[in-house]
Coordinates of C-alpha atoms in Angstrom, one line a residue:
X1 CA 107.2 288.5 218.9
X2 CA 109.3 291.3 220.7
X3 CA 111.3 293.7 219.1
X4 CA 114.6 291.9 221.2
X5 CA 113.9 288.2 219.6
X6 CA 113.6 289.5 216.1
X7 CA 116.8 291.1 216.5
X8 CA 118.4 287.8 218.2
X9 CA 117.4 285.9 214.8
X10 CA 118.8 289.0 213.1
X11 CA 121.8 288.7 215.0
X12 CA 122.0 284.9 214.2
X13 CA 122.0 285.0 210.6
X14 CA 124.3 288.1 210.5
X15 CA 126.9 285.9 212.5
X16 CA 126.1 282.5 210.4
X17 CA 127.0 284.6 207.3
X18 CA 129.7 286.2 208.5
X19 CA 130.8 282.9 209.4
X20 CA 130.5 281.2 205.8
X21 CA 128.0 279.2 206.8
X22 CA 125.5 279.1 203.0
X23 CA 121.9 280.2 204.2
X24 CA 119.7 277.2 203.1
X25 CA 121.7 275.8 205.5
X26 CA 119.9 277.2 208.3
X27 CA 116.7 278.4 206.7
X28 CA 115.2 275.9 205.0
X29 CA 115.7 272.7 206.8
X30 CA 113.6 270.3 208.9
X31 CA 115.3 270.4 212.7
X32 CA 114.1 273.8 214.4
X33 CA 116.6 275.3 216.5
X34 CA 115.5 277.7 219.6
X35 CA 117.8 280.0 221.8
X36 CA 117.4 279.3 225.1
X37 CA 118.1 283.1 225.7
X38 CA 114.5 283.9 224.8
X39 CA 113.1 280.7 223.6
X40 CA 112.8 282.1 220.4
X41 CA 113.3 280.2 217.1
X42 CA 116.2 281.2 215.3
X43 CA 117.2 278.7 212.6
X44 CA 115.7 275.6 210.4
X45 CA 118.6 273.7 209.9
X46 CA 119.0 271.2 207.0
X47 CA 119.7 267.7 208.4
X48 CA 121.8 264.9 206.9
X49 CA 119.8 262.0 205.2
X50 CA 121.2 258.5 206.4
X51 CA 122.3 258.0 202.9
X52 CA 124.1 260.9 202.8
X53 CA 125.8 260.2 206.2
X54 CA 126.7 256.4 204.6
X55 CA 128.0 258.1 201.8
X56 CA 130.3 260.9 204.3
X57 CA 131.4 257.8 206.4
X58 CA 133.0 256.4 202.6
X59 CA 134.6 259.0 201.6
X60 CA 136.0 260.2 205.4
X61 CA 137.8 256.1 205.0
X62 CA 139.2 257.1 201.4
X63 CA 140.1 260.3 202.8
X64 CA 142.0 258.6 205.4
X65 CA 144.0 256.7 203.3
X66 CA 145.1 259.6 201.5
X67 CA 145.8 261.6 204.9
X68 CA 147.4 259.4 206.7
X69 CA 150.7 259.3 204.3
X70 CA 151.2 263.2 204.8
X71 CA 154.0 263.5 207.1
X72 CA 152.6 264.8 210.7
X73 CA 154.2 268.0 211.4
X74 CA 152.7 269.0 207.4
X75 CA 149.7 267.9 209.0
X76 CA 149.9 269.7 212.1
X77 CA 150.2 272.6 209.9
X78 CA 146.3 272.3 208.8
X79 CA 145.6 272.3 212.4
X80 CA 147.6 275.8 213.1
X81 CA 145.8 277.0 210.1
X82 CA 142.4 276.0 211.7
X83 CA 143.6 277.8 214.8
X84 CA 144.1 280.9 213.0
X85 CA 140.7 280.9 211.4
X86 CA 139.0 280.8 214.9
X87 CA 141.4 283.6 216.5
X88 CA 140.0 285.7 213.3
X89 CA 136.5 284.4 214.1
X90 CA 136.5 284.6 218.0
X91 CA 133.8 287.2 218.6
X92 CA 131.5 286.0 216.0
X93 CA 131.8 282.2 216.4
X94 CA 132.0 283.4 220.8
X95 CA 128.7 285.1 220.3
X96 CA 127.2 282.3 218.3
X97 CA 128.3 279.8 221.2
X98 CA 126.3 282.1 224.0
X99 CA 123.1 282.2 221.6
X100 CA 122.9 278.9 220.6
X101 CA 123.7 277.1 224.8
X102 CA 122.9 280.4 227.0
X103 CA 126.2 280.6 228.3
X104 CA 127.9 283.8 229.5
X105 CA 129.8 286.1 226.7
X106 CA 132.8 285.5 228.3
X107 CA 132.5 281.8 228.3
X108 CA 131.0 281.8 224.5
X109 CA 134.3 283.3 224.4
X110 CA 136.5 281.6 226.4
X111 CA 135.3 278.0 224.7
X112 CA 136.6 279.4 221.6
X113 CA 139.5 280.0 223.1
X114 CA 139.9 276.9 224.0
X115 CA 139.9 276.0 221.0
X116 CA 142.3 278.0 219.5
X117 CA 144.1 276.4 222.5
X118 CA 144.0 272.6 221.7
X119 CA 145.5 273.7 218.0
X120 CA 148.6 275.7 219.5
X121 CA 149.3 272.1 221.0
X122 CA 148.0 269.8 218.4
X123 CA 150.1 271.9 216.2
X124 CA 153.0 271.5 218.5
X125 CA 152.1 267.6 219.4
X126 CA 152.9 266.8 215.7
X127 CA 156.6 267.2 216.0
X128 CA 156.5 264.7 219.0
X129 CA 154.0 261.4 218.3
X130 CA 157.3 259.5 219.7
X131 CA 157.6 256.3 220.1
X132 CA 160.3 253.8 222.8
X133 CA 163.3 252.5 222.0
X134 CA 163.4 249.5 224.4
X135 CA 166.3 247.3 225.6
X136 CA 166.4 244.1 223.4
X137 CA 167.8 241.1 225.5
X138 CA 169.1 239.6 222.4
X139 CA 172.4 240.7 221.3
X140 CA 172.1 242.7 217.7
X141 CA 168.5 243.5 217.8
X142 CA 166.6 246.6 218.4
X143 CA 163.3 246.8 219.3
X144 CA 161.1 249.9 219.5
X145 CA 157.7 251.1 219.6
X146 CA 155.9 252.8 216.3
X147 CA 152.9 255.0 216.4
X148 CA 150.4 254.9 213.0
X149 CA 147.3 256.7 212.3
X150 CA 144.6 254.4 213.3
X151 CA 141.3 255.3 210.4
X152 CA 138.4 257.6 210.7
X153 CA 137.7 259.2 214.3
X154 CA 133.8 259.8 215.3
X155 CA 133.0 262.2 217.4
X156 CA 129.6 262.3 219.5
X157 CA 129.2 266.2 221.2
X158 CA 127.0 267.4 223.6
X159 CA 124.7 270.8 224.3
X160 CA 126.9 272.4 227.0
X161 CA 130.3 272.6 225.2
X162 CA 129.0 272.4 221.8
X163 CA 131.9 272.8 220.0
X164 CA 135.5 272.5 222.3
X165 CA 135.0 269.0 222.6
X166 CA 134.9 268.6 219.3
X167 CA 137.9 270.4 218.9
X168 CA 140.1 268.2 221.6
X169 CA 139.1 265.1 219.8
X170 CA 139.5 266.9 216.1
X171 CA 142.8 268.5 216.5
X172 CA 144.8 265.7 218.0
X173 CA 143.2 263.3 215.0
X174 CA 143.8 265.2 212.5
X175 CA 147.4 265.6 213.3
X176 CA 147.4 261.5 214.0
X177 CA 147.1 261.1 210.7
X178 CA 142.8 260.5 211.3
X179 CA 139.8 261.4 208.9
X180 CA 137.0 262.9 211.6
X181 CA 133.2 262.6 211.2
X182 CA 131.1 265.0 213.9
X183 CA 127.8 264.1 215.0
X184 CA 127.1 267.6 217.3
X185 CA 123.9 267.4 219.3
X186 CA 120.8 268.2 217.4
X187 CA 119.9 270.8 220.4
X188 CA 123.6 272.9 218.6
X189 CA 123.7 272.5 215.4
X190 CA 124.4 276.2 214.2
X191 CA 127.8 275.9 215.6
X192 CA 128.9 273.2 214.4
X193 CA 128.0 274.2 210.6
X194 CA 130.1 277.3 212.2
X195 CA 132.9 275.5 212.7
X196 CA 132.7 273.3 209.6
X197 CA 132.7 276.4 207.5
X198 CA 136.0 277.4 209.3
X199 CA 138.1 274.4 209.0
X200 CA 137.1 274.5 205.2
X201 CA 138.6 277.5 204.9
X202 CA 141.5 276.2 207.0
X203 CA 141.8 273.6 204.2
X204 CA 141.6 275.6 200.9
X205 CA 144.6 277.9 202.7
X206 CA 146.5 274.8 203.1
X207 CA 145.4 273.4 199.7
X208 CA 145.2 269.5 198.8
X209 CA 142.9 268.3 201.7
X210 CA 141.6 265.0 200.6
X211 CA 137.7 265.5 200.3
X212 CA 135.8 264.4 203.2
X213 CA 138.8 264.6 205.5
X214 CA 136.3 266.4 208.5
X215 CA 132.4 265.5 207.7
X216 CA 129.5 266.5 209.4
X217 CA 126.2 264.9 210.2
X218 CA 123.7 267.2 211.8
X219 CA 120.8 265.2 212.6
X220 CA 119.2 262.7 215.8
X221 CA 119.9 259.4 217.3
X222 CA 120.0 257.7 214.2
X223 CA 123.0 259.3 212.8
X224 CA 125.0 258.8 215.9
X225 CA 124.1 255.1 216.0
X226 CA 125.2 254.9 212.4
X227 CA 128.4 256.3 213.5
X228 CA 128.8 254.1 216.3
X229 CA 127.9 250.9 214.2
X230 CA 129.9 252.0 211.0
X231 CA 132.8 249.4 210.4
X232 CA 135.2 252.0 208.7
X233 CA 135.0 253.7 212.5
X234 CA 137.8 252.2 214.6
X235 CA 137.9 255.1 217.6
X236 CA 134.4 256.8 218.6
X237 CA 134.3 259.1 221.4
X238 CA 131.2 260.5 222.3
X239 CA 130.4 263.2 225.4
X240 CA 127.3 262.9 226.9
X241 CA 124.9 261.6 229.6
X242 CA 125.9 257.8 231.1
X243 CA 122.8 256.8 229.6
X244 CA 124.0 257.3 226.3
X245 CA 127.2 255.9 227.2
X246 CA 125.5 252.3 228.1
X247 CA 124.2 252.4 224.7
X248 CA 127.1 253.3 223.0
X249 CA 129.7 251.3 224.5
X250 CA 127.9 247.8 223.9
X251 CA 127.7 248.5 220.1
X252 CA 131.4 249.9 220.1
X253 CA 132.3 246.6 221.9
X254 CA 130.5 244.5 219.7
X255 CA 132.9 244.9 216.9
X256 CA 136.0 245.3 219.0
X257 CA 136.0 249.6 218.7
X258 CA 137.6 252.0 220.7
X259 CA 135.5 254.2 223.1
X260 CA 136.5 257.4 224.6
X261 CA 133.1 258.2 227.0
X262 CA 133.0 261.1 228.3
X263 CA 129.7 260.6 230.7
X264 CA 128.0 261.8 233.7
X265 CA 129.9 263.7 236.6
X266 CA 128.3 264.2 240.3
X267 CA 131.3 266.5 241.5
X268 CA 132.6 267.0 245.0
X269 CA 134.6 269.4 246.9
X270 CA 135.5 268.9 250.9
X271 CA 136.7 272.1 252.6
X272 CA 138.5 271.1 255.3
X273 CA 138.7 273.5 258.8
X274 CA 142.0 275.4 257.7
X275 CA 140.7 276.4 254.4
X276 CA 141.0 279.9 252.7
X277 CA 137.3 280.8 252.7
X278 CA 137.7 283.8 250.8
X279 CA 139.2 281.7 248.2
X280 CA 136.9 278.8 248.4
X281 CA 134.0 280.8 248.4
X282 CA 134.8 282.0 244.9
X283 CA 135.5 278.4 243.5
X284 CA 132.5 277.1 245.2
X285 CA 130.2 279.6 243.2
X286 CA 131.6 279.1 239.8
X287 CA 131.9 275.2 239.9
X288 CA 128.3 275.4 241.2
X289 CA 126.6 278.3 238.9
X290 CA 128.7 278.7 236.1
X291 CA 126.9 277.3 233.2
X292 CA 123.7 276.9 235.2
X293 CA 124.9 274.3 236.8
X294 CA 125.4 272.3 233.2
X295 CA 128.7 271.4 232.5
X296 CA 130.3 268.1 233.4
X297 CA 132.3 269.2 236.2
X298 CA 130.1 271.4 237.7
X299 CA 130.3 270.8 241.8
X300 CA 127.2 269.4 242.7
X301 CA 127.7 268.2 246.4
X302 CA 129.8 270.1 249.0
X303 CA 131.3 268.6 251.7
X304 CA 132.1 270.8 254.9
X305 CA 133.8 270.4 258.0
X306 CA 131.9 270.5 260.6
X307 CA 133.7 273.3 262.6
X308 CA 133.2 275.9 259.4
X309 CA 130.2 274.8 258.2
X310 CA 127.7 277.2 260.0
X311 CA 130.0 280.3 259.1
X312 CA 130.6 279.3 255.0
X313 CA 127.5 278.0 254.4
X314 CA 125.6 281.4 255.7
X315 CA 128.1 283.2 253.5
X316 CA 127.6 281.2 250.5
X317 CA 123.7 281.6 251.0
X318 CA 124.6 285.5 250.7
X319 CA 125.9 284.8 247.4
X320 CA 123.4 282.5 246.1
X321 CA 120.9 285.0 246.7
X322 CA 122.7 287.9 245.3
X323 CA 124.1 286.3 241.8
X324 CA 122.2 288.2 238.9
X325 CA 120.0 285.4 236.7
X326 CA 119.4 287.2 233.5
X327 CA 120.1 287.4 229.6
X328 CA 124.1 286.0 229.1
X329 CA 124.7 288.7 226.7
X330 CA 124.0 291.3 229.6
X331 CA 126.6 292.6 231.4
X332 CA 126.2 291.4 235.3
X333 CA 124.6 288.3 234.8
X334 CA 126.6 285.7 236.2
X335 CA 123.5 282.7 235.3
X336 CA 122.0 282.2 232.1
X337 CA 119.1 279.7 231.1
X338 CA 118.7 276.2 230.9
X339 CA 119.2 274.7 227.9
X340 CA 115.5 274.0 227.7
X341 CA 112.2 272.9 229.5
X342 CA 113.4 269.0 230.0
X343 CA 116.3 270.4 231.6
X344 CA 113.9 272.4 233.9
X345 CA 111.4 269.7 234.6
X346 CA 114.5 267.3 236.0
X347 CA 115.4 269.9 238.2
X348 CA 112.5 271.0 239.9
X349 CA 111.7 266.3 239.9
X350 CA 115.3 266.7 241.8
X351 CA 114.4 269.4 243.9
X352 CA 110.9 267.9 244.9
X353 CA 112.5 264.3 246.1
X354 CA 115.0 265.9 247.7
X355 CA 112.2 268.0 249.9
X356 CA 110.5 264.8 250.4
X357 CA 114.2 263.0 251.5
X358 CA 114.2 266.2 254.7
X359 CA 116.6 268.6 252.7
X360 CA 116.1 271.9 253.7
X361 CA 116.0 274.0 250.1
X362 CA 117.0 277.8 249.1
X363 CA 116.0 278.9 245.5
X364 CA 115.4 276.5 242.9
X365 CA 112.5 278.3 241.5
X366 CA 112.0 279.5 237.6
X367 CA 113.0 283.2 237.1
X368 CA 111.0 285.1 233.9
X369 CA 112.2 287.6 232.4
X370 CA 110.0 290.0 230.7
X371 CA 110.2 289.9 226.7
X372 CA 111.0 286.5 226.7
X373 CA 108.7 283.9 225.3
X374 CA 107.6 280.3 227.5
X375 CA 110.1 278.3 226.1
X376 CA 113.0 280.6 227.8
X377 CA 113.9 278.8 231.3
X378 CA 116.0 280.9 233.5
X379 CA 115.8 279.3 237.1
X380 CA 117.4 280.7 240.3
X381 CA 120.6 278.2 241.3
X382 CA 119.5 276.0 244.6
X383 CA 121.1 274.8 247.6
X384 CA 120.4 271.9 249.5
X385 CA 121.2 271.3 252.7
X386 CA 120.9 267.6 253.0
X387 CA 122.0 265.1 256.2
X388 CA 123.5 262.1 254.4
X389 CA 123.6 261.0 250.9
X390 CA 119.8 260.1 249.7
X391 CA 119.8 258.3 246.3
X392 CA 119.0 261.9 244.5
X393 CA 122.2 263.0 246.1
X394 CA 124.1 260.4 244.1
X395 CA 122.5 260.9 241.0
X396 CA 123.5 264.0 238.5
X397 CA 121.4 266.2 237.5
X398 CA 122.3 268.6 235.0
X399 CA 120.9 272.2 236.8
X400 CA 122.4 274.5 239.5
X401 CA 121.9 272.6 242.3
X402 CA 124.5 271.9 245.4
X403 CA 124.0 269.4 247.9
X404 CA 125.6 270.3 250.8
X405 CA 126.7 267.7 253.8
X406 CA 129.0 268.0 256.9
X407 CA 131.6 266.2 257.9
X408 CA 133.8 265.3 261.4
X409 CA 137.3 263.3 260.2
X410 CA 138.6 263.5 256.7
X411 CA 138.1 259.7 256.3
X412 CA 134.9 260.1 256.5
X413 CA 134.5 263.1 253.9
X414 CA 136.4 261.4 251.5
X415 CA 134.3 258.3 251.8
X416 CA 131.5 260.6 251.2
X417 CA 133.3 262.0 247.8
X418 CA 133.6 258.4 246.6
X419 CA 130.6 256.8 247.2
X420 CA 128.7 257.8 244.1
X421 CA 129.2 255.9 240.7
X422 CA 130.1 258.8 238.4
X423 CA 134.2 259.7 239.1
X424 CA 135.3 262.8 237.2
X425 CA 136.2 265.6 238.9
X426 CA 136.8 266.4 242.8
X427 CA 138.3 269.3 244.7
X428 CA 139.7 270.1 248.7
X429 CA 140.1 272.9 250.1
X430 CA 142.9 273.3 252.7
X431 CA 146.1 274.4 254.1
X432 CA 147.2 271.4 255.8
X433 CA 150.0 269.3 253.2
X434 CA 149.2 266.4 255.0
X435 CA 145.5 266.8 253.9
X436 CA 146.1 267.7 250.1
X437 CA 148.4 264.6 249.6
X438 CA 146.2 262.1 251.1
X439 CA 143.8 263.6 249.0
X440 CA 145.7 263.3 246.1
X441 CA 147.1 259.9 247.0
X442 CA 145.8 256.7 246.4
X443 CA 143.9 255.9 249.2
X444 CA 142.2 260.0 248.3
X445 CA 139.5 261.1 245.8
X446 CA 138.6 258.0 243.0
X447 CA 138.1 260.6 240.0
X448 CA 139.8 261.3 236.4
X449 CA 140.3 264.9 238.1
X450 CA 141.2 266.2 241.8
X451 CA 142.0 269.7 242.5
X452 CA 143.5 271.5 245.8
X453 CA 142.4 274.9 246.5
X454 CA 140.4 275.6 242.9
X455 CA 137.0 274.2 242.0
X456 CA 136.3 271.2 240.1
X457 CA 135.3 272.8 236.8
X458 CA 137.7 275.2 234.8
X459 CA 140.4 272.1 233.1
X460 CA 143.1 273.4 231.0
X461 CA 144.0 271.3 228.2
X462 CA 147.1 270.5 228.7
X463 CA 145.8 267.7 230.7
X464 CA 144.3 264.8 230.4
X465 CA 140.3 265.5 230.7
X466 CA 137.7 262.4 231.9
X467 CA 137.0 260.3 234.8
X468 CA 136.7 257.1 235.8
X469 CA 133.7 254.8 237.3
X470 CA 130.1 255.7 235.2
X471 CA 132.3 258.4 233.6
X472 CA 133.2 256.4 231.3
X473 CA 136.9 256.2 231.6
X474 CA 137.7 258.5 228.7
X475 CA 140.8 260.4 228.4
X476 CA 140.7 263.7 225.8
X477 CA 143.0 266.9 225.5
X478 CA 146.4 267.0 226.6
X479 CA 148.7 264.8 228.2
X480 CA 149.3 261.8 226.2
X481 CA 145.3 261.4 224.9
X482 CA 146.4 261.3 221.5
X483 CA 147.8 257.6 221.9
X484 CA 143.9 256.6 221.9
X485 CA 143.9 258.3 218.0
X486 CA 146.7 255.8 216.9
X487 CA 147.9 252.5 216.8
X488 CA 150.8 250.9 218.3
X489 CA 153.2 248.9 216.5
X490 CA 156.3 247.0 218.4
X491 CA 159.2 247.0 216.2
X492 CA 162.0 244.3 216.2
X493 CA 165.2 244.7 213.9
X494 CA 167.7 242.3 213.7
X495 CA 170.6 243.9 212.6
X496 CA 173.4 240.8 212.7
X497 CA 173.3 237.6 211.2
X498 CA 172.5 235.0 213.6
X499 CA 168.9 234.5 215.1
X500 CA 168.4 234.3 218.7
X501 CA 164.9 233.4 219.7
X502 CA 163.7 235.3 222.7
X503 CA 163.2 234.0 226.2
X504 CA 166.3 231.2 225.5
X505 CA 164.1 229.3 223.1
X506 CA 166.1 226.9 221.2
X507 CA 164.8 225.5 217.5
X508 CA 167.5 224.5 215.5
X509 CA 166.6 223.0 212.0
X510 CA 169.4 221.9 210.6

């Protein structure tokens, strides 16, 4: 072992302590967690016995019952709190995020930040979970809408964001009035216990937080199928691939549970002929690369018109082969790793049938790095220039690759954008209004997200995050999301003294 991967499990435990996350915690357990920085392993993590995880999804209901009487702007409070111990926290719990997924500092970072985001509006949000006062067409009556807190709130989270999701869901819940039970992948665990240390330090400053209130179960499939199945779980929502979601959903739907599914998401981007280039150049590389091509939104087909293709596609070439693929925690490197060597293996699967489909193929191929062991898998990001859209076109895979296609009459780009089955995020790049609002009309891009001149990847959370189609259909975050975390109630008051039955109905009894 190299000198570099001893310090990185140094550098590991220091943060995990600094943290407050107890040792045995992460040394003595039975799930073995490696950074995909070097490959190395860095932790042993304790997992959460199925009896134990029964025993959390109890006392998260009786914690409920207890939480959901504290008035909401009190609860909000918890949730500032929480915010305040990840601003203190930002560089360790940052660096943790880029060892434990391979992202970039600055985005190990900047998901913290996110964070710390979501709870300035949760906090915010819990002074307005307003209901309607609607127009009663019988005389002396009011009727209006109520909004309740709706039970315990399970929360499924995948590799690539490993612990923001978890906040958009947790923050609004919490302030709903909702216990929260996490079920992080098993891939990021070391986060999570992160995280979990933080919010119960949150909750001794705030003092009198029914036990149990946020739980964590760090373990496999069996935990999040516990989760999913548990009666005392009236709202899951769970981030991951569409796979999972077909798996999840039925069981949700069996006993009449919410779903928020956050799935798959095979991204697309026109550029139209009066586009900025400059500017779309730069969107086009980060939806594409950022991540190694592994968050949900990354752009993964581009869609150019044919009068600009030659000139942008030579240019973004340029910068495909110029982007620095290296250790995240170096300063240049714009491309980390890949999460691991499945994630590899379905790229260069990808990659093969799309050779064999006629695409003509630039980079793509694995990148070592010296120092670093066989289980690190850095990979150069690929572009493939394809003629129409093959059946590996329209399925996602979760690397740095960018199918790229032209395109004569916006109709028919558009059309192109639509015709996969995953609908989550979308971008065009132009200067022609008529364009962008056909594009952002109705008869325009079919996904949860569309964009004009930015990329597809890069939400804020003031908005409403998720997609429709094989997404899922999911909303999380801003907007009005947190209406999935309670129940509605319409209210009728009949303030006189006769009793009017609606629609004219007449039943007279005496």
């Amino acid at each position: 072992m190299t000198g570099a991967m001893i310090s990185l499990e140094h550098e590991v435990q220091d943060l995990l302590s600094q943290l407050g996350v107890p040792a045995a915690a992460y040394t003595q357990g039975n799930l073995i967690v490696r950074t995909p920085i070097t490959g190395e392993v860095i932790a042993r993590v304790t997992t959460t016995e199925p009896a134990a995880a029964n025993e959390a999804l109890a006392t998260a209901q009786q914690a409920f019952l207890a939480w959901r009487s504290v008035p909401a702007p009190k609860r909000g409070e918890l949730v500032r709190l929480l915010g305040e111990e990840l601003r203190g926290e930002i560089d360790a719990l940052g660096r943790l995020v880029t060892v434990e997924t391979g992202k970039l500092l600055s985005e190990g970072f900047g998901e913290v930040q996110e964070m710390i985001d979501i709870c300035v509006f949760a906090a915010g949000l819990s002074r307005q979970l307003a209901g309607l006062t609607i127009a009663s067409e019988r005389a002396q009556h009011r009727m209006m809408e109520t909004w309740h807190p709706l039970g315990v709130v399970g929360v499924i989270s995948a590799f690539n964001f490993p612990v923001a999701v978890w906040s958009w869901n947790a923050a609004l819940a919490l302030v709903c009035g909702n216990a929260v039970v996490w079920k992080p992948s098993e891939k990021t665990p070391l986060t999570a216990l992160a995280v979990q240390a933080l919010f119960e330090r949150a909750a001794a400053k705030f003092g009198g937080v029914p036990a149990g209130l946020c739980a964590l179960l760090v373990g496999d499939m069996q935990l999040g199928q516990m989760l999913v199945d548990c009666p005392h779980v009236p709202l899951v929502s769970a981030t991951g691939s569409t796979a999972m979601g077909r798996a999840v959903a039925p069981r949700l739907a069996g006993r009449f549970a919410r779903a928020i599914l956050e799935l798959g998401g095979n991204n697309a981007a026109i550029v139209g002929p009066s586009a900025d280039l400059d500017l779309a150049l730069r969107a086009i590389a980060f939806s594409a690369m950022g991540t190694a091509g592994q968050r949900c939104t990354t752009l993964r087909r581009l869609i150019v018109h044919e009068d600009i293709y030659d000139d942008l596609i030579a240019r973004l070439k340029k910068v495909y082969l110029s982007v620095v693929v290296g250790d995240p925690r170096e300063a240049g490197t714009l491309i980390g790793p890949l999460i691991d060597k499945r994630s590899f293996d379905a790229m260069q699967r990808a990659l093969g049938e799309a050779r064999t489909n006629g695409a003509a193929i630039s980079g793509g191929e694995r990148v070592v790095l010296e120092g670093h062991s066989d289980e690190a898998f850095y990979v150069r990001p690929a572009l493939a220039e394809v003629s129409q859209q093959t059946e590996i076109v329209k399925r996602e895979t979760f690397a740095p690759i960018l199918y790229v296609l032209k395109y004569r009459e916006l109709d028919e780009a558009i059309a192109m954008q639509n015709d996969v089955q995953q609908g989550l995020s979308s971008s065009i790049f132009t200067l022609n209004m008529r364009e962008a609002e056909r594009f952002l009309s109705a008869t325009g891009s079919d996904c949860g997200i569309a964009n004009v001149n930015i990329g597809t990847s890069g939400a804020e959370i003031g908005g409403a995050f998720g997609g429709e189609k094989e997404t899922g259909g999911g909303r999380e975050s801003g907007s009005d999301a947190w209406k999935q975390y309670m129940r509605r109630a319409t209210n009728t008051v009949n303030y006189g003294t006769d009793l009017p039955l609606a629609q004219g109905v007449s039943f007279d009894i005496t």
